[in-house]
Amino acid sequence: MIYFISDTHFYHEKIIEYVNRPFKDVEEMNNTLIDNWNKRVKHKDEVYILGDFSFGNKEQTLDLLDKLNGRKYLIKGNHDKVIKDKEVASRFEWIKDYHILKYKKYKFVLFHYPLMVWDCQHYGAIHLYGHIHSGVAPLGQARMFNMSVEKNNYEPVSIEEIIESRDKRIVGR
């Protein structure tokens, strides 16, 4: 299975206040995010992280990556500083600024930031993004989905859920 998630901000204490996350401290937030991730994601699953993964140091981030199930792909966000460390970076299948994922008859455009236009937008391509946390899709774009944890019950969202909700707008509202 393929999953998507964005803006986990592991080890970022101030994010709790900034975006009103329902956690008493960073430890509770980290543990909840890890538990939610591992309840959905199995070891062979793929997880596309759309930026702002960890504010932890090298050791914290390596420990975190060991705890999280799945093969991890990272689209760089504006706060992904720790990935400059080669050992941390090596734990991801790849790290990119932008990626196009083809799945069945669908094309997914993955980027940390919401785009006003994207490749094959007028042919049904779906844009997945993060960065704006609880904000809504610009201009009400029907095929844009915010993967920030605040929008998706603090857990990864499966590719099938996104396809199913294209018209219902269950995910990333």
PDB file of C-alpha atoms in Angstrom, residues 2-93:
ATOM      1  CA  ILE A   2       1.077   3.583  -0.590  1.00  0.00           C
ATOM      2  CA  TYR A   3       0.579   6.311   2.026  1.00  0.00           C
ATOM      3  CA  PHE A   4       1.110  10.062   2.244  1.00  0.00           C
ATOM      4  CA  ILE A   5       1.746  12.373   5.181  1.00  0.00           C
ATOM      5  CA  SER A   6       3.109  15.872   5.675  1.00  0.00           C
ATOM      6  CA  ASP A   7       4.234  18.272   8.359  1.00  0.00           C
ATOM      7  CA  THR A   8       4.720  15.787  11.171  1.00  0.00           C
ATOM      8  CA  HIS A   9       7.213  18.202  12.776  1.00  0.00           C
ATOM      9  CA  PHE A  10       8.559  15.486  15.084  1.00  0.00           C
ATOM     10  CA  TYR A  11      10.422  17.022  18.068  1.00  0.00           C
ATOM     11  CA  HIS A  12       9.055  20.516  17.336  1.00  0.00           C
ATOM     12  CA  GLU A  13       7.594  21.639  20.635  1.00  0.00           C
ATOM     13  CA  LYS A  14       6.388  25.040  19.433  1.00  0.00           C
ATOM     14  CA  ILE A  15       4.269  23.555  16.611  1.00  0.00           C
ATOM     15  CA  ILE A  16       1.784  22.441  19.287  1.00  0.00           C
ATOM     16  CA  GLU A  17       1.062  26.075  20.087  1.00  0.00           C
ATOM     17  CA  TYR A  18       1.524  27.467  16.553  1.00  0.00           C
ATOM     18  CA  VAL A  19      -1.206  25.330  14.980  1.00  0.00           C
ATOM     19  CA  ASN A  20      -3.117  24.321  18.116  1.00  0.00           C
ATOM     20  CA  ARG A  21      -2.266  20.625  18.086  1.00  0.00           C
ATOM     21  CA  PRO A  22      -4.143  18.661  20.788  1.00  0.00           C
ATOM     22  CA  PHE A  23      -1.078  17.470  22.706  1.00  0.00           C
ATOM     23  CA  LYS A  24       0.237  18.486  26.128  1.00  0.00           C
ATOM     24  CA  ASP A  25       3.890  18.215  25.075  1.00  0.00           C
ATOM     25  CA  VAL A  26       6.241  17.085  22.297  1.00  0.00           C
ATOM     26  CA  GLU A  27       6.613  13.595  23.797  1.00  0.00           C
ATOM     27  CA  GLU A  28       2.863  12.965  23.617  1.00  0.00           C
ATOM     28  CA  MET A  29       2.769  14.384  20.078  1.00  0.00           C
ATOM     29  CA  ASN A  30       5.682  12.230  18.885  1.00  0.00           C
ATOM     30  CA  ASN A  31       4.267   9.070  20.474  1.00  0.00           C
ATOM     31  CA  THR A  32       0.801   9.662  19.017  1.00  0.00           C
ATOM     32  CA  LEU A  33       2.207  10.308  15.536  1.00  0.00           C
ATOM     33  CA  ILE A  34       4.395   7.178  15.730  1.00  0.00           C
ATOM     34  CA  ASP A  35       1.510   5.015  16.989  1.00  0.00           C
ATOM     35  CA  ASN A  36      -0.900   6.335  14.361  1.00  0.00           C
ATOM     36  CA  TRP A  37       1.688   5.811  11.614  1.00  0.00           C
ATOM     37  CA  ASN A  38       2.460   2.226  12.641  1.00  0.00           C
ATOM     38  CA  LYS A  39      -1.220   1.278  13.036  1.00  0.00           C
ATOM     39  CA  ARG A  40      -1.732   2.028   9.343  1.00  0.00           C
ATOM     40  CA  VAL A  41       1.627   1.400   7.700  1.00  0.00           C
ATOM     41  CA  LYS A  42       3.141  -2.088   7.446  1.00  0.00           C
ATOM     42  CA  HIS A  43       6.844  -2.786   6.930  1.00  0.00           C
ATOM     43  CA  LYS A  44       6.639  -3.241   3.133  1.00  0.00           C
ATOM     44  CA  ASP A  45       4.340  -0.257   2.529  1.00  0.00           C
ATOM     45  CA  GLU A  46       5.586   2.963   0.949  1.00  0.00           C
ATOM     46  CA  VAL A  47       5.204   6.320   2.693  1.00  0.00           C
ATOM     47  CA  TYR A  48       5.665   9.592   0.826  1.00  0.00           C
ATOM     48  CA  ILE A  49       6.462  12.337   3.329  1.00  0.00           C
ATOM     49  CA  LEU A  50       5.666  15.746   1.855  1.00  0.00           C
ATOM     50  CA  GLY A  51       8.083  17.750   3.944  1.00  0.00           C
ATOM     51  CA  ASP A  52       8.792  19.066   7.430  1.00  0.00           C
ATOM     52  CA  PHE A  53       9.448  15.645   8.880  1.00  0.00           C
ATOM     53  CA  SER A  54      11.676  16.138  11.933  1.00  0.00           C
ATOM     54  CA  PHE A  55      13.054  18.980  14.012  1.00  0.00           C
ATOM     55  CA  GLY A  56      15.079  16.490  16.029  1.00  0.00           C
ATOM     56  CA  ASN A  57      18.847  16.193  15.979  1.00  0.00           C
ATOM     57  CA  LYS A  58      20.634  13.415  14.103  1.00  0.00           C
ATOM     58  CA  GLU A  59      20.308  10.804  16.869  1.00  0.00           C
ATOM     59  CA  GLN A  60      16.650  11.593  17.562  1.00  0.00           C
ATOM     60  CA  THR A  61      15.781  11.449  13.876  1.00  0.00           C
ATOM     61  CA  LEU A  62      17.638   8.167  13.304  1.00  0.00           C
ATOM     62  CA  ASP A  63      15.813   6.642  16.286  1.00  0.00           C
ATOM     63  CA  LEU A  64      12.523   7.935  14.926  1.00  0.00           C
ATOM     64  CA  LEU A  65      13.176   6.486  11.458  1.00  0.00           C
ATOM     65  CA  ASP A  66      13.920   3.112  13.072  1.00  0.00           C
ATOM     66  CA  LYS A  67      10.568   3.186  14.870  1.00  0.00           C
ATOM     67  CA  LEU A  68       8.429   4.050  11.837  1.00  0.00           C
ATOM     68  CA  ASN A  69       7.170   1.282   9.548  1.00  0.00           C
ATOM     69  CA  GLY A  70       7.473   1.363   5.784  1.00  0.00           C
ATOM     70  CA  ARG A  71       9.821   2.449   3.054  1.00  0.00           C
ATOM     71  CA  LYS A  72      10.137   6.221   3.325  1.00  0.00           C
ATOM     72  CA  TYR A  73      10.391   8.754   0.493  1.00  0.00           C
ATOM     73  CA  LEU A  74      10.908  12.418   1.341  1.00  0.00           C
ATOM     74  CA  ILE A  75       9.809  15.482  -0.565  1.00  0.00           C
ATOM     75  CA  LYS A  76      11.877  18.223   1.066  1.00  0.00           C
ATOM     76  CA  GLY A  77      10.077  20.851   3.110  1.00  0.00           C
ATOM     77  CA  ASN A  78      11.330  24.211   4.294  1.00  0.00           C
ATOM     78  CA  HIS A  79      12.249  22.795   7.731  1.00  0.00           C
ATOM     79  CA  ASP A  80      14.015  19.560   6.746  1.00  0.00           C
ATOM     80  CA  LYS A  81      17.492  20.580   7.934  1.00  0.00           C
ATOM     81  CA  VAL A  82      18.531  17.304   9.601  1.00  0.00           C
ATOM     82  CA  ILE A  83      18.392  15.441   6.272  1.00  0.00           C
ATOM     83  CA  LYS A  84      21.639  17.182   5.300  1.00  0.00           C
ATOM     84  CA  ASP A  85      23.312  14.548   7.463  1.00  0.00           C
ATOM     85  CA  LYS A  86      24.350  11.652   5.186  1.00  0.00           C
ATOM     86  CA  GLU A  87      23.369   8.942   7.668  1.00  0.00           C
ATOM     87  CA  VAL A  88      19.888  10.413   8.116  1.00  0.00           C
ATOM     88  CA  ALA A  89      19.483  10.897   4.354  1.00  0.00           C
ATOM     89  CA  SER A  90      20.498   7.279   3.731  1.00  0.00           C
ATOM     90  CA  ARG A  91      17.437   6.042   5.650  1.00  0.00           C
ATOM     91  CA  PHE A  92      15.129   7.343   2.912  1.00  0.00           C
ATOM     92  CA  GLU A  93      14.635   5.536  -0.390  1.00  0.00           C
TER      93      GLU A  93
END
